[in-house]
Coordinates of C-alpha atoms and ligand atoms in Angstrom, one line a residue:
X53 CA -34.4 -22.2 -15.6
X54 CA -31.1 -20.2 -15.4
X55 CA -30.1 -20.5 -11.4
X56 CA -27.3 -18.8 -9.7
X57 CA -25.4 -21.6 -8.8
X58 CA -23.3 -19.4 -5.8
X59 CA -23.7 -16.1 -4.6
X60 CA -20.9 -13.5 -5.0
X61 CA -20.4 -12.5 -1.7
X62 CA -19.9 -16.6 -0.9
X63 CA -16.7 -15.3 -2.8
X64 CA -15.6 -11.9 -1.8
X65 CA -14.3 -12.3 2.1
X66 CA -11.7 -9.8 1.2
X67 CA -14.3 -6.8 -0.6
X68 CA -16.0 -6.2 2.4
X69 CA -12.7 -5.1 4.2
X70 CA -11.0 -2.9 1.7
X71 CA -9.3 -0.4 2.9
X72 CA -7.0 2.0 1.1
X73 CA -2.8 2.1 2.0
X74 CA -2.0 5.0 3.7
X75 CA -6.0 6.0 4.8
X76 CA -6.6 5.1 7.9
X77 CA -10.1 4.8 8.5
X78 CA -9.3 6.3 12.4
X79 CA -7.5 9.7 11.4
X80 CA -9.7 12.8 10.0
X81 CA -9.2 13.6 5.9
X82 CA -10.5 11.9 3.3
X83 CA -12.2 8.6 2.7
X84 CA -10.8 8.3 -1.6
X85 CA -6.7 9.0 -1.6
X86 CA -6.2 12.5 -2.8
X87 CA -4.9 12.6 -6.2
X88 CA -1.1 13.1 -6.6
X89 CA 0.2 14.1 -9.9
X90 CA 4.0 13.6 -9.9
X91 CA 7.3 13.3 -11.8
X92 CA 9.7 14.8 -9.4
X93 CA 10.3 14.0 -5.9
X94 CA 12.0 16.1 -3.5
X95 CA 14.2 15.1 -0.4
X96 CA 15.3 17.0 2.2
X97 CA 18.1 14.4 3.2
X98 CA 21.0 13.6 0.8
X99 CA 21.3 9.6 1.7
X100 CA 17.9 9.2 1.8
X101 CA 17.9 10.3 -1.7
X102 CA 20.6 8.0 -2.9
X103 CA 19.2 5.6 -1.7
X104 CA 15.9 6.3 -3.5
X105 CA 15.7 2.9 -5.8
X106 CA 15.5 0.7 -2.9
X107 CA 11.8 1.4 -2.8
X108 CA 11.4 0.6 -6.4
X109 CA 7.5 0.4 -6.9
X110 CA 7.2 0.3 -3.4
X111 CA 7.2 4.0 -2.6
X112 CA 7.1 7.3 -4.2
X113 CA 10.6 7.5 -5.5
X114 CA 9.8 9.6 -9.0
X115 CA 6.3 9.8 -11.1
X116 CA 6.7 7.1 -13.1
X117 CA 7.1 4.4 -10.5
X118 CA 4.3 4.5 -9.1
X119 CA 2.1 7.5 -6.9
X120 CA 0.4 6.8 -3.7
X121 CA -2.7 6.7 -5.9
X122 CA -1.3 3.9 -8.2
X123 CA 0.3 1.7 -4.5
X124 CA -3.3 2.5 -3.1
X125 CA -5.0 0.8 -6.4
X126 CA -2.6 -1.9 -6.0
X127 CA -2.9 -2.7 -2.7
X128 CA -6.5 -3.2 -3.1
X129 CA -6.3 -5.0 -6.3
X130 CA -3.8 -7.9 -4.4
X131 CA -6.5 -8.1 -1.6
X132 CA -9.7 -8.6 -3.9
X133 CA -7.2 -11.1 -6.2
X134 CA -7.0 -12.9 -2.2
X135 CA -2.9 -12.7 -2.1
X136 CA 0.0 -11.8 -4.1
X137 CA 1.4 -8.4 -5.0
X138 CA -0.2 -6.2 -7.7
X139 CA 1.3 -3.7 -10.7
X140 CA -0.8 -0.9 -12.3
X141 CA -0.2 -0.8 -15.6
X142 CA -1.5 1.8 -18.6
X143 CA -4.3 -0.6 -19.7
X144 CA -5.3 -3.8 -20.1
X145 CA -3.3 -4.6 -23.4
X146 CA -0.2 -3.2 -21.4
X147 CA -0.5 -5.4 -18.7
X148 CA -0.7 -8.5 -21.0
X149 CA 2.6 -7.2 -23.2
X150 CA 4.2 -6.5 -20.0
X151 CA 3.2 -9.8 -18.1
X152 CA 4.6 -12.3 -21.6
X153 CA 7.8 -10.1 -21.7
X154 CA 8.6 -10.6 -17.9
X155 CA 8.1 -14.4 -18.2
X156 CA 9.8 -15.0 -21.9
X157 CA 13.1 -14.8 -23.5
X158 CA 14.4 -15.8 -27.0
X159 CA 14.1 -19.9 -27.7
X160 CA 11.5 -20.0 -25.4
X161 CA 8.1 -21.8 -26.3
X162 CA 5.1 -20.3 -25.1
X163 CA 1.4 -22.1 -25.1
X164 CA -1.8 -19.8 -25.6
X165 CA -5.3 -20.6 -25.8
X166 CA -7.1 -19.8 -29.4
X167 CA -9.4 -17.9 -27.6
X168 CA -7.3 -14.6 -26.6
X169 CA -8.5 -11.3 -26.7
X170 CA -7.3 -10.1 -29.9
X171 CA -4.4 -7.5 -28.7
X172 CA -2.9 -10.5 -27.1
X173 CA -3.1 -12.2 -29.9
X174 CA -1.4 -9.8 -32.3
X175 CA 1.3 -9.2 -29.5
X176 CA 2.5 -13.1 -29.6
X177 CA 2.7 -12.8 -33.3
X178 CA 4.0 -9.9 -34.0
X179 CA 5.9 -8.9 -30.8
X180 CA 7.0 -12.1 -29.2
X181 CA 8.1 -13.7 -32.3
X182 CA 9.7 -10.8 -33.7
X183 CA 12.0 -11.8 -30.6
X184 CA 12.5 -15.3 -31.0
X185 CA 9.7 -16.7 -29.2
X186 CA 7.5 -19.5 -30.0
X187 CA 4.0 -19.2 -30.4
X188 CA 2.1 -21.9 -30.1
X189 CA -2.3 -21.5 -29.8
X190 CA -4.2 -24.9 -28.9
X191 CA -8.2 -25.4 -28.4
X192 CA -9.2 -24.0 -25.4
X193 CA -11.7 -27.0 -25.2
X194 CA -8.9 -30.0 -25.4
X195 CA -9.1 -29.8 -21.9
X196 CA -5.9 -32.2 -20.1
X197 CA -5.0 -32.9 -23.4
X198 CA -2.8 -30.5 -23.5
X199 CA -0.1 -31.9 -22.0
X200 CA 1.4 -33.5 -25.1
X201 CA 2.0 -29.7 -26.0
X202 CA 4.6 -29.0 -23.2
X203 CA 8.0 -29.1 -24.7
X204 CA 11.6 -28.7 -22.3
X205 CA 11.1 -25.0 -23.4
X206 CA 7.4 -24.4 -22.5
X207 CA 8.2 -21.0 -20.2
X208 CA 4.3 -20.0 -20.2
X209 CA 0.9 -21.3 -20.7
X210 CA -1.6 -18.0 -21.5
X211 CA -5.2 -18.5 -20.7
X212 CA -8.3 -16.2 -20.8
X213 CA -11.7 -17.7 -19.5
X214 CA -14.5 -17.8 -20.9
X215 CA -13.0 -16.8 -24.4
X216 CA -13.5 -13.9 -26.0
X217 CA -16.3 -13.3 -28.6
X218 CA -16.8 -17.2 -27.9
X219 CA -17.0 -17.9 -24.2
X220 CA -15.2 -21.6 -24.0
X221 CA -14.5 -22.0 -20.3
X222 CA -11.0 -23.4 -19.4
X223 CA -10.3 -25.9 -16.9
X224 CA -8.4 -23.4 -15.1
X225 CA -6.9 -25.5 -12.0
X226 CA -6.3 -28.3 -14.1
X227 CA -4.2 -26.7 -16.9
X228 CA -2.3 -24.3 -14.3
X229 CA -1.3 -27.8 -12.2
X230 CA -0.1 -29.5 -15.6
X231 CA 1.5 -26.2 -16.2
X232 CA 3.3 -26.0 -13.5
X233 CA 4.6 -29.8 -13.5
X234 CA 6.2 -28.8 -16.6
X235 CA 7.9 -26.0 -15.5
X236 CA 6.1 -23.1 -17.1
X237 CA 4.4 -20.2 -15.2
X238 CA 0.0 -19.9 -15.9
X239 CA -1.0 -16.3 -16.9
X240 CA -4.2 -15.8 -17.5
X241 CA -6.6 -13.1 -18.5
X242 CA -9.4 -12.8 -15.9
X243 CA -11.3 -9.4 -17.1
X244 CA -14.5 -11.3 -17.6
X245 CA -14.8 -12.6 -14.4
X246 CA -13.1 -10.4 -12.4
X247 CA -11.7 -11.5 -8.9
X248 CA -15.0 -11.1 -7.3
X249 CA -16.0 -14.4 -9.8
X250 CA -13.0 -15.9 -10.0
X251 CA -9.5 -15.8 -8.2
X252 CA -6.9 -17.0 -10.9
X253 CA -4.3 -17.2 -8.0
X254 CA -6.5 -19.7 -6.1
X255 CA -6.8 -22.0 -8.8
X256 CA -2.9 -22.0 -9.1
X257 CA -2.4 -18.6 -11.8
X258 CA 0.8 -17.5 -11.4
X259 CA 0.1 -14.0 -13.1
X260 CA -3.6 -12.6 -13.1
X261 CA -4.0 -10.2 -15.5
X262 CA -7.2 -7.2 -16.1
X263 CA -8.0 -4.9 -18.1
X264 CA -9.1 -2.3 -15.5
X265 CA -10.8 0.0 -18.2
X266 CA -13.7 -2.4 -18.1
X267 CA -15.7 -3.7 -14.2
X268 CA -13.0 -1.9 -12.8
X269 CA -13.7 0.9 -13.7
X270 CA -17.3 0.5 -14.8
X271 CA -17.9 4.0 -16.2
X272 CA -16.2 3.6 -19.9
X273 CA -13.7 6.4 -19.2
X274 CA -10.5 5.3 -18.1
X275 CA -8.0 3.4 -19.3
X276 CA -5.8 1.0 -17.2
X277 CA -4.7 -1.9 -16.2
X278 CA -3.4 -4.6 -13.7
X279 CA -1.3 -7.6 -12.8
X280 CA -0.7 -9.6 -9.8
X281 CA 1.5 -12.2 -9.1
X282 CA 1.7 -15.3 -7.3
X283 CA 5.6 -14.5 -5.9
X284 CA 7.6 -12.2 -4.4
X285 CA 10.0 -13.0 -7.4
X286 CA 7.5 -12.1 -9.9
X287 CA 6.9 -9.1 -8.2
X288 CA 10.5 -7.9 -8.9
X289 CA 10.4 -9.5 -12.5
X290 CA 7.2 -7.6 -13.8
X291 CA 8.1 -3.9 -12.4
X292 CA 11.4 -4.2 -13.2
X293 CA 9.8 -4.7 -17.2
X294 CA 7.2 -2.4 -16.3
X295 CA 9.6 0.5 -15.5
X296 CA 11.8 -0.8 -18.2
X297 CA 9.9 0.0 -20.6
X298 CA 8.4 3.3 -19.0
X299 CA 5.0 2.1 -18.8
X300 CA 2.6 4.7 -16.5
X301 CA -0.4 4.3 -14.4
X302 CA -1.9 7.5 -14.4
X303 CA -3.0 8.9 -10.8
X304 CA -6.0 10.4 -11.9
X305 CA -7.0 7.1 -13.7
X306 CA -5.7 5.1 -10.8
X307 CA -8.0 7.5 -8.5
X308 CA -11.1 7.2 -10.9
X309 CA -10.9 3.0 -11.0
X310 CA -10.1 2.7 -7.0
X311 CA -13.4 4.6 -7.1
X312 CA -14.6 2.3 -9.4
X313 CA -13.5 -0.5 -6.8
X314 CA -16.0 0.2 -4.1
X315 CA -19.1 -0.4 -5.8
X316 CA -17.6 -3.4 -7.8
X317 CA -19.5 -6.2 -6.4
X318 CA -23.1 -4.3 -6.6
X319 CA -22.4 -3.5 -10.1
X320 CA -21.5 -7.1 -10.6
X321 CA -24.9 -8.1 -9.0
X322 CA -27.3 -5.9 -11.4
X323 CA -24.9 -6.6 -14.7
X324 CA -25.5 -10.5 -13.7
X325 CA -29.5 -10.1 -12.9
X326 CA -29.8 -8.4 -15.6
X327 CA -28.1 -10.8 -18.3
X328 CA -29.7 -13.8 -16.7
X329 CA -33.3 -12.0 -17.2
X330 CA -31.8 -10.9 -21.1
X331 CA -30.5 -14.8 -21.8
X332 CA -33.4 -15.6 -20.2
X333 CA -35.7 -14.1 -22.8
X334 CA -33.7 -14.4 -25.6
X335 CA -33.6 -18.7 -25.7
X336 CA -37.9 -17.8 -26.3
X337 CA -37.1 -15.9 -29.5
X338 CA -37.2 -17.3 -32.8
X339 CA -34.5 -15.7 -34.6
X340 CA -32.2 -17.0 -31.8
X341 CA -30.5 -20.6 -32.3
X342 CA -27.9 -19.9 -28.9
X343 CA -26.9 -18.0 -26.6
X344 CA -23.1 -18.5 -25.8
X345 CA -22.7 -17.9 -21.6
X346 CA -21.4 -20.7 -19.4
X347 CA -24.2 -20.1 -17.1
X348 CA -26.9 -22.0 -19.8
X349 CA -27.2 -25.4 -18.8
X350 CA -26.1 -27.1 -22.4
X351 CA -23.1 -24.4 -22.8
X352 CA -20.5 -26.7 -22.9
X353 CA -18.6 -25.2 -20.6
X354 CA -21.3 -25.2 -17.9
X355 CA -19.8 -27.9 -15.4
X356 CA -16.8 -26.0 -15.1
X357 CA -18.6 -22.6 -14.5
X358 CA -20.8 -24.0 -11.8
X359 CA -17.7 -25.6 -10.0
X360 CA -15.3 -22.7 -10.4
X361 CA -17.5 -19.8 -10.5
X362 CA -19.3 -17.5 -8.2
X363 CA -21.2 -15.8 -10.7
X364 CA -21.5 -14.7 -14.6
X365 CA -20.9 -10.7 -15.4
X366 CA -22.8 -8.8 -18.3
X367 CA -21.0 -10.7 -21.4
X368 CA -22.2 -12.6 -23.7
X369 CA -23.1 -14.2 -27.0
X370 CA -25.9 -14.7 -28.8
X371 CA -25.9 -16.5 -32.4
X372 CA -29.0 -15.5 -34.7
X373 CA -30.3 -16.9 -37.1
X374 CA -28.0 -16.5 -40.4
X375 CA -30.3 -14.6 -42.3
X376 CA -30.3 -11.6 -39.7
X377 CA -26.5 -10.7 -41.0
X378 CA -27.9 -9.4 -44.4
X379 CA -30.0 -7.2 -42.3
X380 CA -27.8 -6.3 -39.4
X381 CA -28.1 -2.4 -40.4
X382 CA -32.2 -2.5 -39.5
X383 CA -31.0 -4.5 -36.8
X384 CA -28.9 -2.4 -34.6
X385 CA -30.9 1.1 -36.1
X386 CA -33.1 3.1 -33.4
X387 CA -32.0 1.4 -30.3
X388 CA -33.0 3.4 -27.6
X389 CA -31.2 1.7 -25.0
X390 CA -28.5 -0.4 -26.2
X391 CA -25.4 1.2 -27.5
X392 CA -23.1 0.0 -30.5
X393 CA -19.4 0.6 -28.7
X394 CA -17.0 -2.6 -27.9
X395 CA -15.4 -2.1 -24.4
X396 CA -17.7 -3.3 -22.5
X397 CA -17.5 -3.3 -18.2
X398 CA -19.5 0.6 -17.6
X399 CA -22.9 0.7 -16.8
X400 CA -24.0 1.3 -20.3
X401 CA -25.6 -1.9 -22.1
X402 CA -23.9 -2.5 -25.8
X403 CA -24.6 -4.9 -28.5
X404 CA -22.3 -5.5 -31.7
X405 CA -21.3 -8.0 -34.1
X406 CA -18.7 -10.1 -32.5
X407 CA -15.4 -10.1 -34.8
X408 CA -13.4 -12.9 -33.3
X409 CA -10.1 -13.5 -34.8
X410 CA -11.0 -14.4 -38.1
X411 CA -7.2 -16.2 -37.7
X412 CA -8.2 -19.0 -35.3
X413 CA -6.8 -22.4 -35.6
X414 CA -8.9 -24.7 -34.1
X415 CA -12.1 -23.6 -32.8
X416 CA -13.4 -20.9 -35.1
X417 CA -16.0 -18.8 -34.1
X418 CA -20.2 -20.3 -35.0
X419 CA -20.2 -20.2 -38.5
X420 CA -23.6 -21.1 -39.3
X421 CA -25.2 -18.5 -37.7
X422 CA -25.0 -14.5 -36.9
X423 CA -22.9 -14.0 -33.8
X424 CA -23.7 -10.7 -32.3
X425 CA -22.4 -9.6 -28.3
X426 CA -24.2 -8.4 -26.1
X427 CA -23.7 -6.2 -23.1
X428 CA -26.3 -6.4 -20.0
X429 CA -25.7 -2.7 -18.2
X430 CA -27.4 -1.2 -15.3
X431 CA -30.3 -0.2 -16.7
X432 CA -34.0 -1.4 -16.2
X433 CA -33.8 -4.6 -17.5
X434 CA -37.8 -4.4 -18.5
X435 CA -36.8 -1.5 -21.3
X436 CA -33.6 -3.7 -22.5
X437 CA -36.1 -6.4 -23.5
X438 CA -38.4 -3.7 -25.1
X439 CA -35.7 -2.7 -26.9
X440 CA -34.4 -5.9 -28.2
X441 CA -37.9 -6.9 -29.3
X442 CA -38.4 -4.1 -31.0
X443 CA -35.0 -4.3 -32.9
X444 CA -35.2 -8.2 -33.5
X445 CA -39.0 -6.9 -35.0
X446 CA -37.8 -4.6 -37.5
X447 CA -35.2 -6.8 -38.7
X448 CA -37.5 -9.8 -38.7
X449 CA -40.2 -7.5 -41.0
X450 CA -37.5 -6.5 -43.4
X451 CA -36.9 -10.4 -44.0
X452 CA -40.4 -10.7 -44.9
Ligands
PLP37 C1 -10.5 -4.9 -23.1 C2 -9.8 -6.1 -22.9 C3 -8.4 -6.1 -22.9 C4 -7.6 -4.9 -23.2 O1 -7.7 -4.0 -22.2 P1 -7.5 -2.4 -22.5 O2 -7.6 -1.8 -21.2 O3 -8.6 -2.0 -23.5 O4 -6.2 -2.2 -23.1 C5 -7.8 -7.3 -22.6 N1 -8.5 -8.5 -22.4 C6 -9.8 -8.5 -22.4 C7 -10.5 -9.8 -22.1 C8 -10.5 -7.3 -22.7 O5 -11.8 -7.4 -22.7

């Protein structure tokens, strides 16, 4: 019933050739870039070192702009994004924060989907308008629509897709084209899909944004994140604000999640497999009225998926029956493989009660059911259904 409507490596030319800066694949060393831990650089030529700034974020000039471990990451993350140049930030919230301030400025109006993870939202509200900004959220469903909301001062349009907690897809081309006829530059927030599903810059993004603590990485230990841009001029914009405001990419983090890189797209295959089989199983179950994933043919956002999608990752939603909230303790007790534990992306399959932001304007979370998320790992997918049963058993018993 649920088909893979395109396989990933239809999508990922650029995967298949990655190869780090400064290893060459023909010289004798190492295949991973060694770790270099740095704040100090030395030079053994005077001009040379007055001249150091020149190669802003483009060389090792001091520690906290950048290591070859951090320009290897990068280089890597603007070939998988197909183009553009990429920052390393300290995580995925930083990359957002850092991408809005590079684009904004005071009397500027800014449009963001209701959808946002909820870091971004908190930083429009409490960050951007703190400094004159205008915050504006809209329904991620009200598709072209939109356009009535572009004002002379629209700067940016902020989009993540699906949305989080609730999975609405965006139309992603069509919103970054109106976008762009008004002026504004598209950011938008790609962790679920990762470039290996989706290219944001493709599909006329301007700023594609992850949170490389999740697929990235894929072993829930690291913390970073990253953003590439469309322009060389963008380039300059977001590390100047990134060093501005002293934001660091750790090189042993950058080491672990360019580690992370080269098994991306199997992960990706076995997370997907393995939440098709889970969705799958769970639309037979009683005490489940939905499962929220693009990838179900009646999702709502399914035409979109299947056009502009290679693939679905691990993530998604699944809407109970109310009752099961009153017993969500027996619910999530004894799991033997599923984890309670939000950041999703390592190889480790989680389920919790989704907490969207209970703030949202205009599409508010399911209401009329319990909407729990759920996390397809690596594991055997046979033993995640076991588990599942037995959980949705033991709550179901309790009921009576
Ligand atoms: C986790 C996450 C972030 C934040 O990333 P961190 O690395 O945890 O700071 C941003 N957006 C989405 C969609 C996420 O899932």
């Amino acid at each position: 019933m649920l088909k893979r409507t395109a396989r990933i490596d239809e999508h990922s030319a650029a995967p298949a050739t990655l190869t780090a800066r400064g290893v060459d694949s023909r010289v004798r060393g190492p295949v991973n870039t060694p770790v270099q831990r740095a704040s100090t650089i030395l030079y053994d030529d005077v001009i040379e070192y007055e001249n150091r700034h020149k190669g802003f974020y483009d060389r090792v000039i001091y520690g906290l702009y950048g290591t070859e471990n951090s320009f290897a990451l990068a280089a890597d993350v603007a070939a998988l994004e197909g183009g553009g140049q990429a920052v390393i930030t300290a995580s995925g919230t930083a990359a957002i924060a850092l991408s809005l301030t590079s684009c904004l400025r005071a009397g500027d109006h800014i449009l963001v989907a209701d959808c946002v993870y909820g870091s971004t939202r908190r930083f429009c509200d409490e960050m951007l308008r703190r400094f004159g900004v205008e915050v504006e959220y809209f329904d991620p469903l009200m598709g072209t629509r939109l356009e009535s909301r572009f004002r002379p001062n629209t700067k940016a349009l902020f989009l993540e897709s699906p949305g989080s907690h609730t999975f609405e897809m965006s139309d992603v081309p069509a919103l970054a084209a109106l976008a762009r006829k008004h002026g504004a530059l598209t950011l938008m927030d790609n962790t679920w899909a990762t470039p290996l599903l989706f290219r944001p810059l493709d599909a006329g993004v301007d700023i594609s944004i992850q949170s490389a603590s999740k697929y990235f990485s894929g072993h829930s230990d690291v913390m970073l994140g990253t953003v590439t841009v469309r322009t060389a001029e963008l380039y300059e914009r977001v590390k100047d604000t990134v060093g501005r405001f002293g934001d660091h990419a750790s090189p042993d983090d950058c080491y672990l999640v360019h580690r992370g890189l080269r098994t991306l797209d199997v992960r990706l295959r076995r997370h997907e497999a393995n939440a098709l089989k889970l969705i799958e199983w769970l639309q037979t179950r009683p005490e489940v009225m939905r499962v929220l994933a693009p990838v179900v043919p009646t999702d709502p956002g399914h035409a979109i998926w299947k056009r502009d999608y290679s693939g679905m990752c691990g993530l998604f939603g699944v809407l109970l029956q109310p009752q099961y909230e009153a017993v969500r303790r027996t619910l999530f007790s004894d799991l033997r493989v599923f984890r309670i534990g939000s950041s999703w992306g390592g190889f480790e399959s989680l389920m919790v009660p989704a907490a969207p932001a209970p703030v949202r304007h205009h599409r508010p979370a399911p209401n009329d059911g319990f909407l729990i998320r759920i996390h397809a790992g690596l594991e055997d997918v046979s033993d995640m259904i076991a588990d599942l049963a037995a959980a949705l058993d033991r709550a179901r018993r309790e009921l009576g």
